[in-house]
Coordinates of C-alpha atoms in Angstrom, one line a residue:
I1 CA 192.4 161.4 93.9
A2 CA 193.8 159.0 91.2
V3 CA 191.7 160.5 88.4
S4 CA 192.5 164.0 89.5
V5 CA 196.3 163.4 89.2
F6 CA 195.8 162.2 85.6
Y7 CA 193.6 165.1 84.8
W8 CA 196.2 167.5 86.2
V9 CA 198.5 166.2 83.6
I10 CA 195.9 166.6 80.9
A11 CA 195.1 170.1 82.2
A12 CA 198.8 171.1 82.0
S13 CA 199.0 169.9 78.4
I14 CA 195.8 171.8 77.5
A15 CA 197.0 175.0 79.4
E16 CA 200.2 174.9 77.4
L17 CA 198.3 174.8 74.1
A18 CA 195.9 177.5 75.3
S19 CA 198.7 179.8 76.2
A20 CA 200.3 179.4 72.8
I21 CA 197.1 179.5 70.7
P22 CA 194.4 181.3 72.7
S23 CA 191.2 180.6 70.7
S24 CA 187.5 180.0 71.3
G25 CA 187.9 176.9 69.2
G26 CA 190.0 175.2 71.9
V27 CA 191.0 171.7 70.9
Y28 CA 189.6 172.3 67.4
H29 CA 192.3 174.9 66.7
W30 CA 195.0 173.2 68.7
A31 CA 194.6 169.9 66.9
S32 CA 194.7 171.8 63.5
I33 CA 198.1 173.2 64.4
T34 CA 199.8 170.4 66.3
A35 CA 199.2 167.9 63.6
G36 CA 201.0 170.1 61.1
P37 CA 200.0 171.3 57.6
K38 CA 199.5 167.8 56.2
Y39 CA 197.2 166.3 58.8
G40 CA 196.0 169.5 60.6
R41 CA 192.7 169.9 58.8
I42 CA 191.4 166.4 59.5
C43 CA 192.7 166.2 63.0
G44 CA 191.2 169.5 63.9
F45 CA 187.9 168.6 62.2
F46 CA 187.4 165.5 64.2
A47 CA 188.7 167.1 67.5
G48 CA 186.2 169.9 67.0
F49 CA 183.2 167.8 66.5
W50 CA 184.1 165.3 69.3
N51 CA 184.4 168.3 71.6
F52 CA 181.2 169.8 70.5
F53 CA 179.2 166.6 70.9
A54 CA 180.8 166.1 74.3
W55 CA 179.6 169.6 75.5
I56 CA 176.2 169.1 74.1
F57 CA 175.9 165.9 76.1
G58 CA 177.3 167.8 79.1
C59 CA 174.5 170.3 78.7
A60 CA 171.9 167.6 78.6
S61 CA 173.5 165.8 81.5
S62 CA 173.5 169.0 83.6
S63 CA 169.8 169.7 82.9
A64 CA 168.9 166.0 83.7
I65 CA 170.8 166.2 87.0
I66 CA 169.0 169.4 88.0
G67 CA 165.7 168.0 86.8
N68 CA 166.1 164.9 89.0
L69 CA 167.2 167.1 91.9
T70 CA 164.2 169.4 91.8
V71 CA 161.8 166.5 91.5
Q72 CA 163.5 164.9 94.5
M73 CA 163.2 168.1 96.5
Y74 CA 159.5 167.9 96.0
A75 CA 159.4 164.2 96.8
T76 CA 161.3 164.7 100.0
N77 CA 158.6 166.8 101.4
H78 CA 155.8 164.6 100.0
P79 CA 156.5 161.0 101.0
D80 CA 153.5 159.6 99.0
F81 CA 154.7 161.2 95.8
V82 CA 155.9 158.8 93.1
A83 CA 158.2 160.5 90.5
Q84 CA 157.5 159.8 86.9
K85 CA 159.7 160.4 83.8
W86 CA 157.5 163.3 82.7
H87 CA 158.0 165.1 85.9
V88 CA 161.7 165.1 85.4
F89 CA 161.2 166.0 81.7
V90 CA 159.2 169.1 82.5
S91 CA 161.9 170.2 85.0
Y92 CA 164.5 169.4 82.4
L93 CA 162.9 171.6 79.8
I94 CA 162.5 174.5 82.3
I95 CA 166.1 174.5 83.3
T96 CA 167.3 173.9 79.8
W97 CA 165.6 177.0 78.4
C98 CA 166.1 179.1 81.4
C99 CA 169.9 178.5 81.2
C100 CA 169.9 178.9 77.5
C101 CA 168.0 182.2 77.6
V102 CA 170.4 183.5 80.2
V103 CA 173.2 182.9 77.7
L104 CA 171.2 184.3 74.8
F105 CA 169.8 187.5 76.4
A106 CA 172.0 188.3 79.5
N107 CA 175.5 188.3 78.0
R108 CA 176.5 191.2 80.2
A109 CA 175.5 189.4 83.3
L110 CA 177.6 186.3 82.6
P111 CA 180.7 187.5 84.5
A112 CA 178.6 188.2 87.6
I113 CA 177.0 184.8 87.2
N114 CA 180.4 183.2 87.0
D115 CA 181.4 185.0 90.2
A116 CA 178.2 183.9 91.9
G117 CA 178.8 180.3 90.8
L118 CA 182.2 180.3 92.4
F119 CA 180.7 181.7 95.6
F120 CA 178.0 179.1 95.6
I121 CA 180.4 176.3 95.1
L122 CA 182.8 177.3 97.8
G123 CA 180.1 178.4 100.2
G124 CA 178.0 175.3 99.5
V125 CA 181.0 173.0 100.1
V126 CA 181.7 174.7 103.5
I127 CA 178.1 174.6 104.6
T128 CA 177.6 170.9 103.5
I129 CA 180.9 169.9 105.2
I130 CA 179.9 171.6 108.5
V131 CA 176.3 170.1 108.5
C132 CA 177.5 166.6 107.6
A133 CA 180.2 166.8 110.2
V134 CA 177.9 168.1 113.0
M135 CA 174.4 166.7 112.4
P136 CA 174.8 162.9 112.4
G137 CA 173.9 161.7 115.9
R138 CA 172.1 164.9 116.7
G139 CA 169.5 165.6 114.0
S140 CA 169.8 162.0 113.0
E141 CA 169.7 159.0 115.4
R142 CA 172.0 156.8 113.3
G143 CA 175.3 158.6 113.9
Y144 CA 178.4 158.6 111.8
A145 CA 179.8 155.9 109.6
S146 CA 182.8 154.0 110.9
N147 CA 186.4 154.8 109.9
A148 CA 186.6 151.4 108.4
F149 CA 183.6 152.1 106.1
V150 CA 185.1 155.4 104.9
W151 CA 188.8 154.4 104.5
K152 CA 189.0 150.6 104.4
D153 CA 186.0 148.6 103.5
W154 CA 185.5 147.7 99.8
S155 CA 182.1 146.9 98.2
A156 CA 181.9 146.2 94.5
D157 CA 179.3 143.6 93.6
L158 CA 179.4 144.2 89.9
G159 CA 180.2 140.7 88.6
Y160 CA 183.9 141.4 87.8
S161 CA 186.5 139.1 89.3
S162 CA 189.2 141.8 89.6
N163 CA 188.7 144.5 92.3
G164 CA 191.5 146.5 90.7
F165 CA 189.7 146.6 87.4
V166 CA 186.5 147.7 89.2
F167 CA 188.5 150.5 90.8
L168 CA 189.7 151.7 87.4
M169 CA 186.2 151.6 86.0
G170 CA 185.0 153.6 89.0
M171 CA 187.4 156.4 88.0
L172 CA 184.8 157.3 85.4
N173 CA 182.7 159.1 88.0
G174 CA 185.7 161.2 89.0
A175 CA 186.5 161.9 85.3
Y176 CA 182.9 163.3 84.9
A177 CA 183.4 165.6 87.8
V178 CA 186.9 167.0 87.0
G179 CA 187.3 166.2 83.3
T180 CA 186.6 169.6 81.7
P181 CA 189.9 171.4 81.7
D182 CA 189.2 173.0 78.3
C183 CA 186.0 174.8 79.5
V184 CA 187.5 178.2 80.0
S185 CA 189.5 178.1 76.8
H186 CA 186.4 178.6 74.8
L187 CA 186.2 182.2 76.2
A188 CA 189.7 183.0 75.1
E189 CA 188.5 185.6 72.5
E190 CA 186.4 187.4 75.1
I191 CA 188.8 187.9 78.0
P192 CA 191.9 190.1 78.4
R193 CA 195.4 188.6 77.9
P194 CA 194.1 185.1 77.3
E195 CA 197.6 183.7 76.8
L196 CA 198.2 184.3 80.5
N197 CA 194.7 184.2 82.0
V198 CA 193.4 181.0 80.4
P199 CA 196.2 178.8 81.8
K200 CA 195.7 180.5 85.2
A201 CA 192.0 179.8 85.1
I202 CA 192.6 176.2 84.1
G203 CA 195.0 175.8 87.1
A204 CA 192.6 177.4 89.5
Q205 CA 189.7 175.2 88.2
M206 CA 191.7 172.0 88.8
V207 CA 193.1 173.0 92.2
I208 CA 189.8 174.3 93.6
G209 CA 187.9 171.3 92.2
F210 CA 190.2 168.8 93.7
F211 CA 190.3 170.2 97.3
T212 CA 186.6 170.9 97.4
A213 CA 185.7 167.5 96.1
I214 CA 188.0 165.5 98.4
F215 CA 186.8 167.3 101.6
Y216 CA 183.2 167.1 100.4
M217 CA 183.4 163.3 99.8
I218 CA 185.0 162.6 103.2
A219 CA 182.1 164.5 104.9
I220 CA 179.3 162.8 103.1
F221 CA 180.9 159.3 103.4
Y222 CA 180.9 159.8 107.2
S223 CA 177.2 160.7 106.9
I224 CA 176.2 157.4 105.4
S225 CA 174.7 155.1 108.0
D226 CA 172.7 152.8 105.6
L227 CA 174.4 152.2 102.3
N228 CA 171.7 149.8 101.1
A229 CA 169.1 152.6 101.4
V230 CA 171.3 154.9 99.2
L231 CA 171.8 152.2 96.6
S232 CA 168.2 150.9 96.6
G233 CA 167.1 153.3 93.9
S234 CA 164.0 154.5 95.7
A235 CA 165.1 158.1 95.3
S236 CA 165.5 159.8 91.9
F237 CA 168.5 161.6 93.3
P238 CA 170.5 159.3 95.7
L239 CA 172.4 162.2 97.3
A240 CA 169.1 163.2 98.9
E241 CA 169.1 160.0 100.9
I242 CA 172.6 160.7 102.1
Y243 CA 171.6 164.2 103.2
H244 CA 168.5 162.7 105.0
Q245 CA 170.7 160.3 106.9
A246 CA 173.0 163.1 107.8
T247 CA 170.3 165.6 109.0
G248 CA 167.5 163.3 110.0
S249 CA 164.9 165.7 108.6
A250 CA 163.2 166.6 105.4
A251 CA 163.9 170.3 106.0
G252 CA 167.6 169.7 106.4
T253 CA 167.7 167.5 103.3
I254 CA 166.0 170.2 101.2
G255 CA 168.3 172.8 102.6
L256 CA 171.4 170.9 101.5
L257 CA 169.8 170.2 98.1
V258 CA 169.2 173.9 97.6
V259 CA 172.9 174.5 98.4
I260 CA 173.9 172.1 95.6
L261 CA 171.2 173.3 93.2
L262 CA 172.5 176.9 92.9
P263 CA 176.0 176.0 91.7
L264 CA 174.6 173.4 89.4
I265 CA 172.4 176.1 87.7
C266 CA 175.5 178.2 87.2
T267 CA 177.3 175.1 85.8
C268 CA 174.5 174.5 83.3
I269 CA 174.7 178.0 82.1
G270 CA 178.5 177.6 81.6
C271 CA 177.8 174.4 79.6
Y272 CA 175.6 176.4 77.1
I273 CA 178.3 179.1 76.9
T274 CA 180.9 176.5 76.0
S275 CA 178.8 174.4 73.6
G276 CA 177.4 177.4 71.7
R277 CA 180.8 178.9 71.2
T278 CA 182.3 175.6 70.2
L279 CA 179.6 175.2 67.5
W280 CA 180.0 178.8 66.4
T281 CA 183.8 178.3 66.0
L282 CA 183.3 175.3 63.8
A283 CA 180.6 177.1 61.8
R284 CA 182.6 180.3 61.1
D285 CA 185.3 178.1 59.5
G286 CA 182.7 176.3 57.3
A287 CA 182.8 173.0 59.1
T288 CA 179.1 172.6 59.8
P289 CA 175.9 172.6 57.9
F290 CA 174.3 176.0 57.5
S291 CA 177.6 177.6 58.5
N292 CA 176.6 181.1 57.3
T293 CA 173.8 181.1 59.8
L294 CA 175.5 179.3 62.7
G295 CA 178.8 181.1 62.3
R296 CA 177.1 184.6 62.7
V297 CA 177.5 186.7 65.8
S298 CA 174.3 188.7 66.6
E299 CA 174.9 192.4 66.3
T300 CA 172.1 193.0 68.9
W301 CA 173.2 190.6 71.6
R302 CA 176.9 190.4 70.6
I303 CA 177.0 186.6 71.1
P304 CA 176.9 183.6 68.7
F305 CA 173.1 183.6 69.1
N306 CA 172.1 181.1 66.4
S307 CA 174.6 178.4 67.5
T308 CA 173.6 178.7 71.2
L309 CA 169.9 178.5 70.2
L310 CA 170.5 175.4 68.2
C311 CA 172.3 173.8 71.3
G312 CA 169.2 174.4 73.3
C313 CA 167.0 172.8 70.6
I314 CA 169.4 169.7 70.5
C315 CA 169.2 169.3 74.2
T316 CA 165.4 169.5 74.0
L317 CA 165.4 166.6 71.6
L318 CA 167.7 164.6 73.9
G319 CA 165.2 165.3 76.7
C320 CA 162.4 163.8 74.5
I321 CA 164.6 160.7 74.2
Y322 CA 164.6 160.4 78.0
V323 CA 160.8 160.2 78.1
G324 CA 160.9 157.3 75.7
S325 CA 163.9 155.5 77.0
S326 CA 166.1 156.5 79.9
T327 CA 168.6 153.9 78.8
A328 CA 168.9 155.6 75.4
F329 CA 169.3 159.0 77.0
N330 CA 171.9 157.7 79.4
A331 CA 173.8 156.2 76.4
F332 CA 174.2 159.7 74.9
V333 CA 175.1 161.6 78.0
G334 CA 177.3 158.8 79.3
S335 CA 179.5 159.4 76.3
F336 CA 180.6 162.8 77.5
V337 CA 183.9 161.6 79.1
V338 CA 184.9 159.4 76.1
L339 CA 184.2 162.1 73.5
S340 CA 185.9 164.9 75.4
T341 CA 189.0 162.9 76.1
C342 CA 189.1 161.8 72.4
S343 CA 189.2 165.5 71.5
Y344 CA 192.0 166.1 73.9
L345 CA 194.0 163.2 72.5
A346 CA 193.5 164.6 68.9
A347 CA 195.3 167.8 70.1
I348 CA 197.9 166.5 72.5
L349 CA 199.1 163.3 70.7
P350 CA 200.1 165.1 67.4
H351 CA 201.9 167.7 69.6
L352 CA 203.9 164.9 71.2
L353 CA 204.6 163.0 67.9
S354 CA 205.8 166.2 66.2
S355 CA 208.4 166.7 68.9
R356 CA 206.3 169.7 70.1
A357 CA 207.7 171.7 67.2
N358 CA 204.6 172.9 65.3
I359 CA 203.6 175.8 67.6
T360 CA 205.4 178.8 69.0
P361 CA 205.5 178.6 72.8
G362 CA 203.3 180.9 74.8
P363 CA 204.0 182.3 78.3
F364 CA 203.1 179.0 79.9
W365 CA 205.4 176.3 78.3
M366 CA 206.8 173.1 79.8
T367 CA 210.4 173.0 78.5
G368 CA 212.6 170.0 77.8
L369 CA 211.9 166.6 79.2
L370 CA 209.1 167.9 81.5
G371 CA 206.9 168.7 78.5
Y372 CA 207.4 165.3 76.8
T373 CA 206.8 163.5 80.1
V374 CA 203.5 165.3 80.8
N375 CA 202.2 165.0 77.3
G376 CA 203.2 161.3 77.2
I377 CA 201.4 160.5 80.5
A378 CA 198.3 162.4 79.3
C379 CA 198.1 160.5 76.0
S380 CA 198.8 157.1 77.7
Y381 CA 196.0 157.7 80.3
I382 CA 193.5 158.7 77.6
V383 CA 194.3 155.8 75.3
V384 CA 194.0 153.2 78.1
F385 CA 191.0 154.7 79.9
I386 CA 188.9 155.3 76.8
V387 CA 188.8 151.5 76.4
I388 CA 188.1 150.9 80.1
Y389 CA 185.3 153.5 80.2
C390 CA 183.5 151.6 77.4
F391 CA 183.3 148.3 79.4
P392 CA 179.8 147.3 80.7
Y393 CA 179.0 148.7 84.1
S394 CA 178.2 145.3 85.6
L395 CA 178.1 141.6 84.7
P396 CA 176.1 139.7 83.4
V397 CA 175.3 142.3 80.7
R398 CA 171.7 143.3 80.2
A399 CA 170.3 145.7 77.6
G400 CA 169.2 148.2 80.3
S401 CA 172.6 148.3 82.1
M402 CA 174.9 148.0 79.0
N403 CA 177.5 150.7 78.5
Y404 CA 176.7 152.2 75.1
S405 CA 179.5 154.8 75.1
C406 CA 181.5 152.9 72.4
L407 CA 178.4 152.7 70.2
I408 CA 177.5 156.4 70.5
T409 CA 181.1 157.5 70.1
G410 CA 181.7 155.2 67.1
S411 CA 178.4 156.2 65.4
L412 CA 179.1 159.9 65.8
T413 CA 182.7 159.4 64.6
I414 CA 181.4 157.7 61.5
F415 CA 178.9 160.5 61.0
V416 CA 181.8 163.1 61.2
A417 CA 183.9 161.0 58.8
V418 CA 181.0 161.0 56.3
W419 CA 180.6 164.7 56.7
W420 CA 184.4 165.2 56.3
T421 CA 184.3 163.4 52.9
W422 CA 181.7 166.0 51.8
V423 CA 183.1 169.2 53.4
G424 CA 186.8 168.3 52.8
R425 CA 186.3 168.2 49.1
R426 CA 184.4 171.4 49.0
G427 CA 187.0 173.9 50.1
Y428 CA 187.2 173.4 53.9
T429 CA 190.5 174.9 54.9
G430 CA 190.4 174.8 58.7
P431 CA 190.7 177.5 61.3
K432 CA 191.5 181.1 60.1
A433 CA 194.0 183.5 61.6
L434 CA 193.0 185.3 64.8
E435 CA 193.9 188.6 66.3
I436 CA 194.5 188.5 70.1
D437 CA 195.5 191.8 71.7
G438 CA 197.0 193.1 68.5
M439 CA 198.9 189.8 67.8
E440 CA 198.0 187.7 64.9
V441 CA 197.8 183.9 65.6
N442 CA 198.1 181.9 62.4
A443 CA 195.8 178.9 63.1
M444 CA 197.3 176.6 60.6
H445 CA 201.0 177.1 61.4
G446 CA 201.0 178.2 65.0
D447 CA 203.0 181.4 64.3
I448 CA 202.5 184.6 66.3
G449 CA 203.4 188.0 64.9
A450 CA 202.2 191.5 64.7
G451 CA 199.4 192.4 62.4
K452 CA 195.7 192.4 61.7
V453 CA 193.4 189.7 60.4

């Protein structure tokens, strides 16, 4: 609940920018504008690459979750089966390239897939809530968890002396679940009236996500009768143990896992849509290596084919890292929240510091004190929690349980800085003007006026 409130504030700030500057570049374009002519190029450059790296790690994370889920589905029906890393890796590769190929070769089907994903999410939540509310004590002999366990009891044996700080660290899980309010903005150049529809989509995403998540969590918390079994690590996908405690059968567990598998596949497809278009936007402005190739839209498939294909290749390499070291893989994908919020900060903070004066307001605009307050809270949350989310997950610190988000984020930032020193001196000018529904959006000044690009 707490993290959702803060992300509503971030989402409102992003929706405001998306309404004023509808662009597939998202935070990359917004940061280029809000920082003004003097600092816009460098702010946008860093925001764009932070956002791209975040979405690439989001793709890898989604594929890894589905890989572990499918392996666990098999293990649930085969008690003697012992999952190995290569089992997960094979499943990871299959889902990575199936989802990537859907984006590459089934562009016309993407709207239907999006509708199906929404149906699976809403339908899956309803089915899971009903099963978890009815089955404990019937299909399972253990019954429901107590009210005290769900609403009162606190368990945080992580080595930290402050329970309040542990609570703040725990908000990272919620941030991973709801922390992608910029997702739909990357389709701004492919949907009608994006200055209106993108803010609406962001609002719908946050509202639906909050209510489905809160009711779902309550249902599964009441289904837990043996927390130690869930935390023991015997299952590659701990949610399977919760479902087994709720239903008391392997068939019921697999059924509920299928219900969560379907929307996860749609989500993974969405991650490749977003990451490919983010890379393409950077490339068409000359910000990436091989920009002429990566910035091209396929005339046959009418999508940024090369950039999406490269995203699939990068995720494959990340999967190879998982086989060698799950700790190293988790270090990369665990940086998703930190990198994405850094990119949001690069767009929102200059907007606030410039007195919100560098862009022309769109249809959705927070006027007066409301806008300053919302932007200020969003920036304050990001600055504080970027630090908190980099703390070790538990004490004492061990190499296998260390939080490497700061290392990955810092290393990638240094890489981007080095690349900036090369590209910035060779004529990189930042985002170009865009034409949205006959209106020209000047990406470096935030002006909107009639005309063609």
